[in-house]
């Protein structure tokens, strides 16, 4: 068997934990399995490096930021190889250049394009445990890139797909995927299994337990994905195409506090306006999300939409620069908003799911700013300070908690 095991920042947060993880990986290796380990940077390292960069430059060049951030994962990978050596097992750490892992050019949010597996295969044949730095890649200019925050999950799944691994195990600081973030919803319940589609929506909508690109890739390449704890031996959650348990109406609630709302006020109410507005943002690779357009009045209309806070400043700048072309009157941004979503394949055949969510929010006196729906999800925009209360209220309303 070939297993890819990924450990997040907390799991490799100190030397003691690194020794424990090393021993755990060696268990599989000693059974005869081939083991590839993907690591995040230790604990808060990535945040600290970002803070460090901002001490010398408030807007660090993205290339240099990636150059800096790529060091974090190299520390944990080298430390792990040293720990395994101490335990008497041959191991080798490899960074994105040494693999190599090719990505698109975009610093800060590059996408993996291709992984050369020769070196890894060669090391595995030599009976070594191979430790690979997560989160980083190499672009066509031979520069380091990073895959976006939380991107080590995607490194792991991409490696599992390229190596045709039998499983990709994501070890983290919770026991698996829960019906809501267990840190803000004490009644959240661990799901034994969840479909790729539901997991993809949950992770895109704020459930940070898996990087959304990793789920997309797992679905595409049919990677067997398991999320479990690095601190205990409980079963974890299997992410797969179909689940065996009886389908619940909804499988989870997600909260995304990184959303910001931009409102463009007093646009002309004529054809092509939405196109021109969103084209400006699309050309700059800025993803927009929930959109609300007001009904035209006196020949004018307003369009509001959400963007992630990483993109908000760039989006505002672009729109300001295009004011004469877009002919709007006013532009505003609200950073104190959050997206609250419910996700579940079960809602497709059940009317009234959205109403039930709205009722739960009404009972808590929480105002809804915008609404967007798909076949398997309902998303509302609320005030950020209502976030936790809203998650718990909706979670209770659907009876998702422990009996
Ligand atoms: P790692 O460093 O291991 O990658 P992350 O912090 O990226 O860990 O992801 C794990 C965290 O995801 C948990 O600590 C938890 O707070 C959060 N989380 C958010 N939503 C969920 C969910 N539905 N199920 C489990 N964890 C969740
Ligand atoms: N170290 C990176 C981050 O903190 C990548 C990861 O942990 O997945 O975002
Ligand atoms: Mg993570």
Coordinates of C-alpha atoms and ligand atoms in Angstrom, one line a residue:
X1 CA 0.0 0.0 0.0
X2 CA 1.0 3.6 -0.6
X3 CA -0.3 6.1 1.9
X4 CA -0.1 9.9 1.8
X5 CA -0.4 11.3 5.4
X6 CA -0.7 15.0 5.9
X7 CA -0.2 16.8 9.2
X8 CA -1.3 20.3 9.9
X9 CA 0.4 23.1 11.9
X10 CA -0.8 22.2 15.3
X11 CA 0.0 18.5 14.8
X12 CA 3.7 19.4 14.2
X13 CA 3.6 22.4 16.6
X14 CA 6.6 21.4 18.8
X15 CA 9.4 18.9 18.9
X16 CA 7.5 16.6 21.2
X17 CA 4.6 16.4 18.7
X18 CA 7.0 15.9 15.8
X19 CA 8.5 12.9 17.6
X20 CA 5.0 11.5 18.2
X21 CA 4.0 11.9 14.6
X22 CA 7.3 10.4 13.4
X23 CA 6.6 7.3 15.5
X24 CA 3.0 7.1 14.1
X25 CA 4.2 7.2 10.5
X26 CA 6.8 4.6 11.2
X27 CA 4.1 2.2 12.3
X28 CA 2.7 2.2 8.7
X29 CA 6.2 2.0 7.3
X30 CA 7.1 -1.0 9.5
X31 CA 4.0 -2.9 8.3
X32 CA 5.6 -2.6 4.8
X33 CA 3.6 0.3 3.4
X34 CA 5.1 3.1 1.4
X35 CA 4.7 6.3 3.3
X36 CA 4.7 9.9 1.9
X37 CA 4.3 12.6 4.6
X38 CA 3.1 16.1 3.7
X39 CA 3.6 18.8 6.4
X40 CA 2.4 22.2 7.2
X41 CA 4.6 24.8 8.8
X42 CA 4.9 24.4 12.6
X43 CA 2.0 25.9 14.6
X44 CA 1.5 29.7 13.9
X45 CA 4.7 29.9 11.8
X46 CA 2.9 31.1 8.6
X47 CA 1.1 33.9 10.5
X48 CA 4.3 34.9 12.2
X49 CA 6.1 35.1 8.9
X50 CA 3.3 37.3 7.4
X51 CA 3.6 39.6 10.4
X52 CA 7.3 39.7 10.0
X53 CA 7.0 40.7 6.4
X54 CA 4.6 43.5 7.3
X55 CA 7.1 44.9 9.7
X56 CA 9.3 46.0 6.8
X57 CA 6.7 46.6 4.1
X58 CA 2.9 46.9 4.5
X59 CA 2.4 45.6 1.0
X60 CA 5.1 43.1 0.5
X61 CA 5.7 42.0 -3.1
X62 CA 3.9 38.8 -3.6
X63 CA 6.9 37.0 -5.0
X64 CA 9.0 37.8 -1.9
X65 CA 6.2 36.9 0.4
X66 CA 6.0 33.4 -1.1
X67 CA 9.8 33.2 -0.9
X68 CA 9.5 33.9 2.8
X69 CA 6.5 31.6 3.5
X70 CA 8.1 28.7 1.7
X71 CA 10.6 28.5 4.6
X72 CA 8.0 27.5 7.1
X73 CA 7.2 24.1 5.6
X74 CA 10.9 23.4 5.1
X75 CA 11.5 23.7 8.8
X76 CA 8.9 21.2 9.7
X77 CA 9.9 18.8 6.9
X78 CA 13.6 18.8 7.9
X79 CA 12.6 18.4 11.6
X80 CA 10.5 15.4 10.8
X81 CA 13.2 13.7 8.8
X82 CA 15.6 14.3 11.7
X83 CA 13.1 12.8 14.1
X84 CA 12.7 9.7 12.0
X85 CA 16.4 9.3 11.7
X86 CA 16.6 9.4 15.5
X87 CA 14.0 6.6 15.5
X88 CA 16.3 4.6 13.2
X89 CA 14.2 4.9 10.0
X90 CA 15.6 6.3 6.7
X91 CA 13.7 9.4 5.7
X92 CA 14.3 12.3 3.3
X93 CA 12.7 15.7 3.2
X94 CA 11.9 17.3 -0.1
X95 CA 10.8 20.9 -0.9
X96 CA 8.8 21.9 -4.0
X97 CA 11.9 22.3 -6.1
X98 CA 13.4 19.0 -5.1
X99 CA 10.2 17.1 -6.0
X100 CA 9.5 19.2 -8.2
X101 CA 5.9 20.4 -7.9
X102 CA 4.9 22.7 -10.8
X103 CA 2.3 25.4 -10.4
X104 CA 0.8 28.3 -12.3
X105 CA 2.7 31.6 -11.9
X106 CA 0.3 33.4 -9.5
X107 CA 2.1 34.1 -6.2
X108 CA -0.1 33.6 -3.1
X109 CA -2.7 31.5 -4.9
X110 CA -1.0 29.3 -7.4
X111 CA -2.6 26.1 -8.6
X112 CA -0.8 22.8 -8.9
X113 CA -0.3 21.8 -12.6
X114 CA 1.9 18.8 -12.5
X115 CA 4.1 16.8 -10.1
X116 CA 7.1 14.9 -11.3
X117 CA 7.0 11.7 -9.3
X118 CA 10.3 10.2 -10.3
X119 CA 12.3 11.4 -7.4
X120 CA 9.7 10.4 -4.9
X121 CA 9.2 7.0 -6.5
X122 CA 13.0 6.5 -6.4
X123 CA 13.2 7.3 -2.7
X124 CA 10.3 5.0 -1.9
X125 CA 11.9 2.2 -3.8
X126 CA 15.0 2.8 -1.7
X127 CA 12.7 2.2 1.4
X128 CA 12.7 5.7 2.7
X129 CA 9.8 7.6 4.1
X130 CA 9.4 10.7 1.9
X131 CA 8.5 14.0 3.6
X132 CA 7.2 16.7 1.3
X133 CA 6.7 20.4 2.2
X134 CA 3.0 21.3 1.8
X135 CA 1.5 24.6 0.5
X136 CA 4.4 25.4 -1.9
X137 CA 5.2 24.9 -5.5
X138 CA 7.5 26.2 -8.3
X139 CA 6.4 28.3 -11.2
X140 CA 7.8 28.7 -14.8
X141 CA 10.1 31.4 -13.6
X142 CA 11.7 29.0 -11.2
X143 CA 10.3 30.9 -8.2
X144 CA 8.6 29.6 -5.1
X145 CA 4.8 30.0 -5.2
X146 CA 2.2 29.2 -2.5
X147 CA -1.2 27.6 -2.9
X148 CA -3.3 29.9 -0.6
X149 CA -3.8 29.5 3.1
X150 CA -4.6 26.0 4.1
X151 CA -3.0 24.7 0.9
X152 CA -1.1 21.8 2.3
X153 CA -4.2 19.7 2.1
X154 CA -4.1 20.2 -1.6
X155 CA -0.5 19.3 -1.8
X156 CA -1.4 16.0 -0.1
X157 CA -4.3 15.2 -2.3
X158 CA -2.4 16.1 -5.5
X159 CA 0.5 13.8 -4.5
X160 CA -2.0 11.0 -3.6
X161 CA -3.5 11.4 -7.1
X162 CA -0.2 11.6 -8.9
X163 CA 1.3 8.6 -7.0
X164 CA -2.0 6.6 -7.3
X165 CA -1.9 6.2 -3.5
X166 CA -4.3 3.9 -1.8
X167 CA -5.4 6.6 0.6
X168 CA -4.8 10.2 1.6
X169 CA -5.1 10.8 5.3
X170 CA -5.5 14.4 6.6
X171 CA -4.5 14.5 10.2
X172 CA -5.6 17.6 12.1
X173 CA -6.5 19.0 15.5
X174 CA -10.2 17.8 15.5
X175 CA -11.5 14.2 15.1
X176 CA -12.9 14.7 11.6
X177 CA -15.5 16.7 9.8
X178 CA -18.3 17.9 12.0
X179 CA -21.8 19.2 11.4
X180 CA -20.3 22.7 12.3
X181 CA -17.0 24.0 13.5
X182 CA -16.7 22.3 16.9
X183 CA -14.9 25.3 18.3
X184 CA -17.9 27.5 17.9
X185 CA -20.7 25.0 18.1
X186 CA -20.3 22.8 21.2
X187 CA -23.2 20.5 20.1
X188 CA -21.6 19.7 16.7
X189 CA -21.4 16.0 15.8
X190 CA -18.7 14.2 13.9
X191 CA -19.8 12.8 10.5
X192 CA -18.7 9.3 9.8
X193 CA -18.8 10.1 6.0
X194 CA -19.6 12.9 3.7
X195 CA -19.8 13.3 -0.1
X196 CA -17.2 15.1 -2.1
X197 CA -19.9 17.6 -3.3
X198 CA -21.1 18.4 0.2
X199 CA -17.5 18.7 1.5
X200 CA -16.6 20.9 -1.4
X201 CA -19.4 23.3 -0.6
X202 CA -18.7 23.3 3.2
X203 CA -15.0 24.0 2.7
X204 CA -15.6 26.7 0.1
X205 CA -18.2 28.3 2.4
X206 CA -15.8 28.5 5.4
X207 CA -15.3 25.1 7.0
X208 CA -11.5 25.4 7.1
X209 CA -10.9 21.8 8.0
X210 CA -10.1 21.1 4.4
X211 CA -8.7 23.4 1.7
X212 CA -11.5 23.5 -1.0
X213 CA -9.1 22.8 -3.8
X214 CA -8.1 19.6 -2.1
X215 CA -11.7 18.3 -2.2
X216 CA -12.1 19.4 -5.8
X217 CA -9.0 17.4 -6.7
X218 CA -10.0 14.4 -4.6
X219 CA -13.3 14.2 -6.4
X220 CA -11.7 14.6 -9.8
X221 CA -9.1 11.9 -9.3
X222 CA -11.2 9.7 -7.0
X223 CA -8.7 9.9 -4.1
X224 CA -9.9 8.2 -1.0
X225 CA -9.8 11.0 1.5
X226 CA -9.9 10.6 5.3
X227 CA -9.9 13.4 7.9
X228 CA -8.9 12.3 11.4
X229 CA -7.1 13.4 14.5
X230 CA -3.4 13.5 14.9
X231 CA -3.9 13.5 18.7
X232 CA -6.0 10.3 19.1
X233 CA -6.9 7.2 17.2
X234 CA -10.6 7.8 16.6
X235 CA -12.1 6.8 13.3
X236 CA -12.4 10.1 11.5
X237 CA -14.5 11.1 8.5
X238 CA -14.4 9.5 5.0
X239 CA -15.0 11.9 2.1
X240 CA -16.3 9.9 -0.9
X241 CA -18.6 9.9 -3.9
X242 CA -21.6 8.3 -2.2
X243 CA -22.4 7.7 1.5
X244 CA -24.0 4.7 3.0
X245 CA -25.7 6.3 6.0
X246 CA -29.3 7.5 5.6
X247 CA -29.2 10.9 4.0
X248 CA -29.7 13.7 6.4
X249 CA -31.6 16.8 5.3
X250 CA -28.5 18.9 5.8
X251 CA -25.1 17.7 6.7
X252 CA -23.5 20.9 7.9
X253 CA -23.4 24.6 8.8
X254 CA -20.5 26.8 7.8
X255 CA -19.5 30.3 8.7
X256 CA -17.1 32.4 6.7
X257 CA -16.0 35.6 8.4
X258 CA -13.5 36.5 5.7
X259 CA -16.3 37.8 3.4
X260 CA -16.6 41.6 2.8
X261 CA -19.6 43.3 1.1
X262 CA -19.0 45.9 -1.6
X263 CA -22.0 48.0 -2.8
X264 CA -21.9 49.9 -6.1
X265 CA -24.7 52.5 -5.8
X266 CA -26.5 54.4 -8.6
X267 CA -25.5 52.4 -11.6
X268 CA -27.4 53.0 -14.8
X269 CA -30.3 50.6 -15.2
X270 CA -29.4 49.4 -18.8
X271 CA -28.0 46.3 -20.5
X272 CA -24.3 45.5 -20.0
X273 CA -23.8 47.2 -16.7
X274 CA -23.4 44.0 -14.6
X275 CA -21.1 42.7 -17.3
X276 CA -18.8 45.7 -17.3
X277 CA -18.7 45.8 -13.5
X278 CA -17.8 42.2 -13.0
X279 CA -15.5 42.1 -16.0
X280 CA -13.2 44.7 -14.3
X281 CA -12.9 42.3 -11.4
X282 CA -12.7 39.1 -13.4
X283 CA -9.7 40.5 -15.4
X284 CA -7.9 41.0 -12.1
X285 CA -8.7 37.4 -11.1
X286 CA -10.9 38.5 -8.2
X287 CA -13.6 36.1 -7.3
X288 CA -17.0 37.5 -6.5
X289 CA -19.6 35.6 -4.6
X290 CA -23.1 36.3 -3.5
X291 CA -24.6 39.0 -5.7
X292 CA -27.7 41.2 -5.1
X293 CA -29.1 43.6 -7.6
X294 CA -31.8 46.1 -6.6
X295 CA -34.8 46.7 -8.8
X296 CA -34.2 49.7 -11.0
X297 CA -35.8 53.0 -9.9
X298 CA -35.6 56.3 -11.8
X299 CA -33.2 54.7 -14.3
X300 CA -30.7 53.7 -11.6
X301 CA -29.9 50.5 -9.7
X302 CA -27.5 49.2 -7.1
X303 CA -25.4 46.0 -7.2
X304 CA -23.9 44.5 -4.0
X305 CA -21.6 41.5 -3.9
X306 CA -19.2 39.7 -1.6
X307 CA -15.5 39.2 -2.0
X308 CA -12.9 37.6 0.3
X309 CA -11.1 40.1 2.5
X310 CA -7.8 39.2 0.8
X311 CA -9.2 40.7 -2.4
X312 CA -11.3 43.5 -1.0
X313 CA -8.7 46.3 -1.2
X314 CA -7.8 45.5 -4.8
X315 CA -11.4 45.3 -5.8
X316 CA -12.2 48.7 -4.3
X317 CA -9.2 50.2 -6.0
X318 CA -10.2 48.8 -9.4
X319 CA -13.7 50.0 -9.0
X320 CA -12.6 53.5 -8.0
X321 CA -10.3 53.6 -11.0
X322 CA -13.2 52.6 -13.3
X323 CA -15.8 55.1 -11.9
X324 CA -16.1 57.1 -15.1
X325 CA -16.4 54.0 -17.3
X326 CA -19.0 52.3 -15.0
X327 CA -20.9 55.6 -14.3
X328 CA -21.9 54.8 -10.7
X329 CA -22.6 57.4 -8.0
X330 CA -21.1 55.8 -4.9
X331 CA -19.1 52.9 -3.7
X332 CA -19.0 51.4 -0.2
X333 CA -17.5 48.5 1.6
X334 CA -18.7 46.6 4.8
X335 CA -16.1 44.4 6.3
X336 CA -18.2 43.4 9.3
X337 CA -20.2 40.8 7.5
X338 CA -20.1 37.0 7.5
X339 CA -21.5 34.3 5.3
X340 CA -23.6 31.6 6.9
X341 CA -24.4 28.5 4.9
X342 CA -26.2 25.2 5.3
X343 CA -25.2 22.4 3.0
X344 CA -26.8 19.1 2.3
X345 CA -27.8 16.9 -0.7
X346 CA -31.0 16.1 1.2
X347 CA -32.4 19.5 0.7
X348 CA -32.8 18.9 -3.1
X349 CA -36.1 17.0 -2.6
X350 CA -37.3 18.9 0.5
X351 CA -39.0 22.2 0.1
X352 CA -39.0 24.5 3.2
X353 CA -35.3 24.1 4.1
X354 CA -34.5 27.7 3.4
X355 CA -37.6 28.9 5.3
X356 CA -36.5 26.8 8.3
X357 CA -33.1 28.5 8.3
X358 CA -34.6 32.0 8.0
X359 CA -37.0 31.2 10.9
X360 CA -34.2 30.1 13.1
X361 CA -32.4 33.4 12.4
X362 CA -35.6 35.4 12.9
X363 CA -36.1 33.8 16.3
X364 CA -32.7 35.1 17.3
X365 CA -33.5 38.5 15.8
X366 CA -30.6 38.2 13.3
X367 CA -31.0 40.2 10.2
X368 CA -30.3 38.8 6.7
X369 CA -28.5 41.0 4.2
X370 CA -28.4 38.9 1.1
X371 CA -29.4 35.4 0.1
X372 CA -28.1 32.9 -2.4
X373 CA -29.0 29.3 -3.0
X374 CA -28.0 26.3 -5.1
X375 CA -29.5 22.7 -5.2
X376 CA -27.5 21.7 -2.1
X377 CA -26.9 24.9 -0.2
X378 CA -28.4 28.1 1.2
X379 CA -26.1 31.0 2.0
X380 CA -27.1 34.2 3.8
X381 CA -25.1 37.3 4.6
X382 CA -25.3 38.5 8.2
X383 CA -23.5 40.7 10.5
X384 CA -20.2 39.3 11.6
X385 CA -20.9 39.8 15.3
X386 CA -24.0 37.5 15.0
X387 CA -21.9 34.7 13.4
X388 CA -21.5 32.3 16.3
X389 CA -25.0 32.8 17.6
X390 CA -26.4 32.2 14.1
X391 CA -24.4 28.9 13.6
X392 CA -25.7 27.5 16.9
X393 CA -29.3 28.6 16.2
X394 CA -29.4 27.0 12.7
X395 CA -27.6 23.9 13.9
X396 CA -30.3 23.5 16.6
X397 CA -33.2 24.2 14.3
X398 CA -32.1 21.3 12.1
X399 CA -31.5 19.0 15.0
X400 CA -27.9 18.3 13.9
X401 CA -26.5 18.0 17.4
X402 CA -26.0 14.9 19.6
X403 CA -29.2 13.2 20.7
Ligands
LIG1 P1 -4.6 22.1 10.2 O1 -3.6 23.0 10.7 O2 -4.5 20.7 10.7 O3 -4.7 22.1 8.7 P2 -6.9 23.8 10.3 O4 -7.0 24.8 11.4 O5 -6.6 24.2 8.9 O6 -6.0 22.6 10.8 O7 -8.3 23.0 10.2 C1 -8.9 22.4 11.4 C2 -9.9 23.4 12.0 O8 -11.0 23.5 11.2 C3 -10.5 22.9 13.3 O9 -9.7 23.2 14.4 C4 -11.8 23.5 13.4 O10 -11.9 24.6 14.2 C5 -12.1 24.1 11.9 N1 -13.4 23.7 11.4 C6 -14.2 24.5 10.7 N2 -15.3 23.9 10.3 C7 -15.2 22.6 10.7 C8 -16.0 21.4 10.5 N3 -17.2 21.5 9.9 N4 -15.5 20.3 11.0 C9 -14.3 20.2 11.6 N5 -13.5 21.3 11.8 C10 -13.9 22.5 11.4
LIG2 N1 1.1 26.7 6.5 C1 0.1 27.1 5.5 C2 -0.9 28.0 6.2 O1 -0.9 28.2 7.4 C3 -0.5 26.0 4.8 C4 -1.2 25.0 5.6 O2 -1.1 25.0 6.8 O3 -2.0 24.2 5.0 O4 -1.9 28.4 5.6
LIG3 MG1 -5.6 23.4 7.3

